[in-house]
Coordinates of C-alpha atoms and ligand atoms in Angstrom, one line a residue:
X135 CA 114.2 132.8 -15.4
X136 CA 116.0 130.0 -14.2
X137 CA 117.8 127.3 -17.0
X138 CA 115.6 124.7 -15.6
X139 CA 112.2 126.6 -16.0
X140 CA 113.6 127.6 -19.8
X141 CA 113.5 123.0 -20.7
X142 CA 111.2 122.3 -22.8
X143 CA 110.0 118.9 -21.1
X144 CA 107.9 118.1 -24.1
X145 CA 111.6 117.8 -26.7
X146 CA 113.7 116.3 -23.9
X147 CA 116.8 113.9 -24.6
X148 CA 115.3 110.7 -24.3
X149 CA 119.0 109.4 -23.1
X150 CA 122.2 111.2 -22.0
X151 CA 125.3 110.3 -22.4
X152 CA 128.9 112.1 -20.4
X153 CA 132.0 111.4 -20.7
X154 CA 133.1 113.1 -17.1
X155 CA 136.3 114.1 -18.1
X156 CA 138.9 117.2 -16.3
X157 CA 138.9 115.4 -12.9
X158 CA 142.8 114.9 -12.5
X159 CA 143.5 118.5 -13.5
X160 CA 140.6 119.8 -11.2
X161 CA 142.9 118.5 -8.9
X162 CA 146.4 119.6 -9.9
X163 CA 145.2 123.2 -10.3
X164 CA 144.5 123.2 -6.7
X165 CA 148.0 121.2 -6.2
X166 CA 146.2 117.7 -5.1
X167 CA 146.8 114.3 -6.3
X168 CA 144.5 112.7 -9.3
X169 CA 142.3 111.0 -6.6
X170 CA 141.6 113.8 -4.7
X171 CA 139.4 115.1 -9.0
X172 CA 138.0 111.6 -8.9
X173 CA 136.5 111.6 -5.1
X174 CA 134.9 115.5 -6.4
X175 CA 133.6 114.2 -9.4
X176 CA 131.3 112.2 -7.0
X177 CA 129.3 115.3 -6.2
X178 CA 128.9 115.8 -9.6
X179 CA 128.0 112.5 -10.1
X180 CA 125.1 112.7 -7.6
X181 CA 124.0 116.3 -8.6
X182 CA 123.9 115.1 -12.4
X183 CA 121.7 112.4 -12.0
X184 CA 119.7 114.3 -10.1
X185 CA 119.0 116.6 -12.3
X186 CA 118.4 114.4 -15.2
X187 CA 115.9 112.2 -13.1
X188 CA 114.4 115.3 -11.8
X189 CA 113.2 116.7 -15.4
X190 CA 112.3 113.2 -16.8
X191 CA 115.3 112.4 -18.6
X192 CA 115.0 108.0 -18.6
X193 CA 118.4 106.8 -19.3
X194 CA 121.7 108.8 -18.1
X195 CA 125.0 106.6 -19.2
X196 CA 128.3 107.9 -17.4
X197 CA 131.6 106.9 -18.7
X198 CA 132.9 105.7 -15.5
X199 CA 136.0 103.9 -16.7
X200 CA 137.5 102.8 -20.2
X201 CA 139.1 99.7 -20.7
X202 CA 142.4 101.9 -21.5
X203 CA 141.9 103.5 -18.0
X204 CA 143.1 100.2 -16.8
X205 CA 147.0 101.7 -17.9
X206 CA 147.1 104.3 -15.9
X207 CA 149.4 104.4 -12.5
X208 CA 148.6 101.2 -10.4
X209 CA 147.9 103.5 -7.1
X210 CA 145.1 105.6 -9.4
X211 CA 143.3 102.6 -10.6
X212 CA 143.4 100.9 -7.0
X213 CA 141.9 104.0 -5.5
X214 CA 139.4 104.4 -8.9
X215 CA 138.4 101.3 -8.0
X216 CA 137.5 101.9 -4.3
X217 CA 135.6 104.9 -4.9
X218 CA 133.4 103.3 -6.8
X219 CA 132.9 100.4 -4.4
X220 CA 132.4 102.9 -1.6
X221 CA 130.2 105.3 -3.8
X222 CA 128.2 102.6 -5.3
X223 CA 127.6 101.1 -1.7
X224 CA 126.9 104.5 -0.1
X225 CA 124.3 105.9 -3.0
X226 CA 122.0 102.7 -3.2
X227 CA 119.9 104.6 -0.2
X228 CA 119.6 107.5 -2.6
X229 CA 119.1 105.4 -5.6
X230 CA 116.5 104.2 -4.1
X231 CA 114.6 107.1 -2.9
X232 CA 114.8 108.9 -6.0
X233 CA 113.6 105.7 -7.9
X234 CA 116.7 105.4 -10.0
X235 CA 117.3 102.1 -11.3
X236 CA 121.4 101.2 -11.5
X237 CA 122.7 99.1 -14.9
X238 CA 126.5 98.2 -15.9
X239 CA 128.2 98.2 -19.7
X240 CA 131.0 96.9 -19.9
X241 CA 133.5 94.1 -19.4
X242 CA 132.6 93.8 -15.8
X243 CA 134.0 90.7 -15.3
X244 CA 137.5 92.3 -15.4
X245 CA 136.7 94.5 -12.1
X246 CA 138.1 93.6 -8.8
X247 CA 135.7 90.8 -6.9
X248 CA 134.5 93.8 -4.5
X249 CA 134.0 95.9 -7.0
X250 CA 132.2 93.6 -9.2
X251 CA 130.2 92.3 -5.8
X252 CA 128.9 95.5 -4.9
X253 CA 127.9 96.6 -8.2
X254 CA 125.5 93.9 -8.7
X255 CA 124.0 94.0 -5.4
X256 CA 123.1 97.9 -6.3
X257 CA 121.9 96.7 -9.4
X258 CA 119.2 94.2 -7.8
X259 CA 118.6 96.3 -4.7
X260 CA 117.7 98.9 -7.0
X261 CA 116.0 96.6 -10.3
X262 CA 112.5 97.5 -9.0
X263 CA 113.0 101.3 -9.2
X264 CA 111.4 103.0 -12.7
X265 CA 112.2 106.9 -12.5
X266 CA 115.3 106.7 -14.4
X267 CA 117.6 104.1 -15.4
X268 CA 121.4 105.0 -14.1
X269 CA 123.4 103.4 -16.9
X270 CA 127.5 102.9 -15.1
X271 CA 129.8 102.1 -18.0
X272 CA 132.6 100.4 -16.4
X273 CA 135.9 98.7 -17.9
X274 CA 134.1 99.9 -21.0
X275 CA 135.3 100.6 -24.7
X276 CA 132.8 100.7 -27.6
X277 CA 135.5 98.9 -30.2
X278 CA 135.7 95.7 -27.4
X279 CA 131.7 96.0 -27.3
X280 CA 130.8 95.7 -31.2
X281 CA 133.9 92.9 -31.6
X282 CA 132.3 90.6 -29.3
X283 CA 128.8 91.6 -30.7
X284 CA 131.0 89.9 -34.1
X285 CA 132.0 87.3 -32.4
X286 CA 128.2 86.1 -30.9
X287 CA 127.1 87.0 -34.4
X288 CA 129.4 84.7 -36.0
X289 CA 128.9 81.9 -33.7
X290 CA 125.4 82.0 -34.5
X291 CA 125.9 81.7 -37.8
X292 CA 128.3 78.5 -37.2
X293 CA 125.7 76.9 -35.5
X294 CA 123.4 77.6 -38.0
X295 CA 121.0 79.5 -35.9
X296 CA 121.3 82.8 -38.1
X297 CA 122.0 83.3 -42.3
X298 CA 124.6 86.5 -43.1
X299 CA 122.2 87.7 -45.2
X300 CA 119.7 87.9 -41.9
X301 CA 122.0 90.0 -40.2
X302 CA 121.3 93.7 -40.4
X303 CA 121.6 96.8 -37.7
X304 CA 119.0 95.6 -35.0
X305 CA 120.4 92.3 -35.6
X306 CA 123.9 94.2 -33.9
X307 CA 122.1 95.8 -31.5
X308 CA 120.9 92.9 -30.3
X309 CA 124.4 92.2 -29.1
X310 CA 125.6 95.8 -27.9
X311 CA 125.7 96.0 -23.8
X312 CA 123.1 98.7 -24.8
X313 CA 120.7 96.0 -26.0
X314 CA 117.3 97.4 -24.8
X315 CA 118.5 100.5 -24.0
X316 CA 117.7 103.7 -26.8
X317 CA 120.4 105.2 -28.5
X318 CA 121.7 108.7 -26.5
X319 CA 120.6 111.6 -28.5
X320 CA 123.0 113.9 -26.8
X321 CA 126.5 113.2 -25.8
X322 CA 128.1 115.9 -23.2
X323 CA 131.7 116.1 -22.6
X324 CA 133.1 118.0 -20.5
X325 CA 137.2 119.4 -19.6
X326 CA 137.4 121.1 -22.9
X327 CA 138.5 117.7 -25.0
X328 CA 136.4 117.4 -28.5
X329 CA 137.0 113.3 -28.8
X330 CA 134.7 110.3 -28.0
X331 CA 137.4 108.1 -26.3
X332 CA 136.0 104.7 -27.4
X333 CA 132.7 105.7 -26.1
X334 CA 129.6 104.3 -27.7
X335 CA 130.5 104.6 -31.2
X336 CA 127.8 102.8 -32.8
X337 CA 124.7 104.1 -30.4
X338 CA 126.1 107.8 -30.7
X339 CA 126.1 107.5 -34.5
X340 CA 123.2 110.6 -34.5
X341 CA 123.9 112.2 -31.1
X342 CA 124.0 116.1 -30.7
X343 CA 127.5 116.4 -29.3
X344 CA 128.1 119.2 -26.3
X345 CA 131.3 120.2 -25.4
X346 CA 132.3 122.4 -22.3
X347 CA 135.3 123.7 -20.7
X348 CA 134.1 122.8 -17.4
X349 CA 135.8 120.2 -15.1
X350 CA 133.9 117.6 -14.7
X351 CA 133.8 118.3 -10.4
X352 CA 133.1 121.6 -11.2
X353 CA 129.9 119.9 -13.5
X354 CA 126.1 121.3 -11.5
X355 CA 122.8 120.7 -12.4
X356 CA 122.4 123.9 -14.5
X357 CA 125.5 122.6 -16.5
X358 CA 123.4 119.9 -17.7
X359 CA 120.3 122.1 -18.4
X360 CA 122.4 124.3 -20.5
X361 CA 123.4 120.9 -22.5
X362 CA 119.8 120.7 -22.8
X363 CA 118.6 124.2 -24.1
X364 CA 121.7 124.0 -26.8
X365 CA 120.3 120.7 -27.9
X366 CA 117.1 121.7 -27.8
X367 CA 118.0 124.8 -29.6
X368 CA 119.6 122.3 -32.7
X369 CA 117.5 120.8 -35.9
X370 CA 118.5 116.9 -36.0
X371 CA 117.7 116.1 -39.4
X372 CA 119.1 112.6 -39.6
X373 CA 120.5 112.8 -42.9
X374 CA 116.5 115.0 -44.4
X375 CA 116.5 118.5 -45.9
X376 CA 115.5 121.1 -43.4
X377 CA 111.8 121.1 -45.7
X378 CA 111.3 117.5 -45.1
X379 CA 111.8 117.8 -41.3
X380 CA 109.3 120.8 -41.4
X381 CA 106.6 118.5 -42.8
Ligands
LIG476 C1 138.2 111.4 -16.1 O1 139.1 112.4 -15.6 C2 137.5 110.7 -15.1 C3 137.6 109.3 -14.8 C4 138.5 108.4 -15.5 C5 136.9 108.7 -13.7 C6 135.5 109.2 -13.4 C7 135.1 108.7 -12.1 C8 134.4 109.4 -11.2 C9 133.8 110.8 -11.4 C10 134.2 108.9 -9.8 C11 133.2 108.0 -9.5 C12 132.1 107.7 -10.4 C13 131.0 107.0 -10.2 C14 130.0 106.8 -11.3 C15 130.6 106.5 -8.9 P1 140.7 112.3 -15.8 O2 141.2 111.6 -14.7 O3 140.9 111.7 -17.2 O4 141.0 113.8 -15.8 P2 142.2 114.5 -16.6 O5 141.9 114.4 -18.1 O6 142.2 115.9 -16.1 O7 143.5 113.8 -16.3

């Protein structure tokens, strides 16, 4: 039977979250530069969300590029940065006519004009759509994220707008780039690394974790159903008994 057919679409992930990791060693193996990963990991980029919207999944958050990717090799980060504008510019068509909706996290006022440009013109071109939401985390880190959520948090409190003792976790939220947005119940990573990177540390806080030793531009649409049956296969039990969940 295929992995698709084997979902059960009634238990799905509400929200996905990857950190598409293996794409400069994709490369090397095959004796190409780092770019050369990157512009693969496109295909797997498409075929991903694909899939997810395909099934029903309604939010799929990609870890596009960290705030620390921003100390790699000049030359890399230049040509990061055009993919995406030429990606981003090239899939809106597509984004479109699967109904996927494009969003941003992240310090995106740090990206290159162009880059910045062309992201928000997918974003609006694409605000109406309602099949999935394609969340982009870009220029992202989660520790920058929940210190400026701090820092609003304590301005409001200056002003007098908000007591300390009003502040509790939705109060946070409220603040995340994720505000709106439900936490990821399953976080896939793939390239064999078993680390989160700075990657949505508060909203993963009961995420299933899925590791693989697949490449990211090696990553296909039964990659991400398997993800799916293993989770599905799991008991989350958010801190209860096994008993208490079978009540
Ligand atoms: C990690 O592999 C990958 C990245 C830092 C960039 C991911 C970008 C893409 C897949 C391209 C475009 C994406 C979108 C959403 C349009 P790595 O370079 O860290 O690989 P390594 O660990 O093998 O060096």
């Amino acid at each position: 039977m295929p992995l698709k057919q084997k979902i059960d679409l009634k238990r799905l992930p509400k929200h996905i979250a990857i950190i598409m990791d293996g794409n400069g060693r994709w490369a090397k193996k095959q004796g190409e530069e780092r770019i050369f990963g990157h512009h693969n990991g496109v295909t797997s980029v498409r075929e991903t969300a694909e899939a997810a919207a395909e099934i029903g999944v309604e939010f799929l958050t990609l870890y596009a590029f960290s705030t620390e990717n921003w100390n790699r090799p000049k030359e890399e980060v230049n040509a990061l940065m055009e993919l995406l504008v030429h990606t981003i510019h090239h899939e809106t068509k597509t984004l479109n006519k699967n109904n996927i909706r494009l969003h941003a996290i992240g310090n995106l006022q740090s990206l290159p004009k162009s880059c910045f440009d062309e992201l928000q013109e997918a974003i609006n071109n694409t605000s109406k759509n309602t099949r999935m939401t394609l969340v982009l985390a870009l220029s992202y880190s989660s520790k920058w994220e929940i210190l400026n959520a701090v820092k609003e948090i304590g301005n409001k409190i200056k002003a007098g707008e908000l007591q300390p003792e009003e502040v509790n976790e939705h109060t946070l939220e409220k603040y995340l780039c994720t505000a709106g947005i439900p936490d990821p119940e399953l976080m896939i990573r793939t390239s064999g690394e078993h680390r989160i990177s700075n990657f949505l540390l508060w909203q993963l806080a009961y995420a299933e974790f899925y590791f693989t030793e697949k490449l990211w531009p090696d990553f296909r649409k039964d990659d991400l159903y398997q993800a799916i049956l293993d989770y599905q296969a799991r008991e989350r039990r958010f801190g209860k008994t096994s008993e208490q969940i079978a009540l």
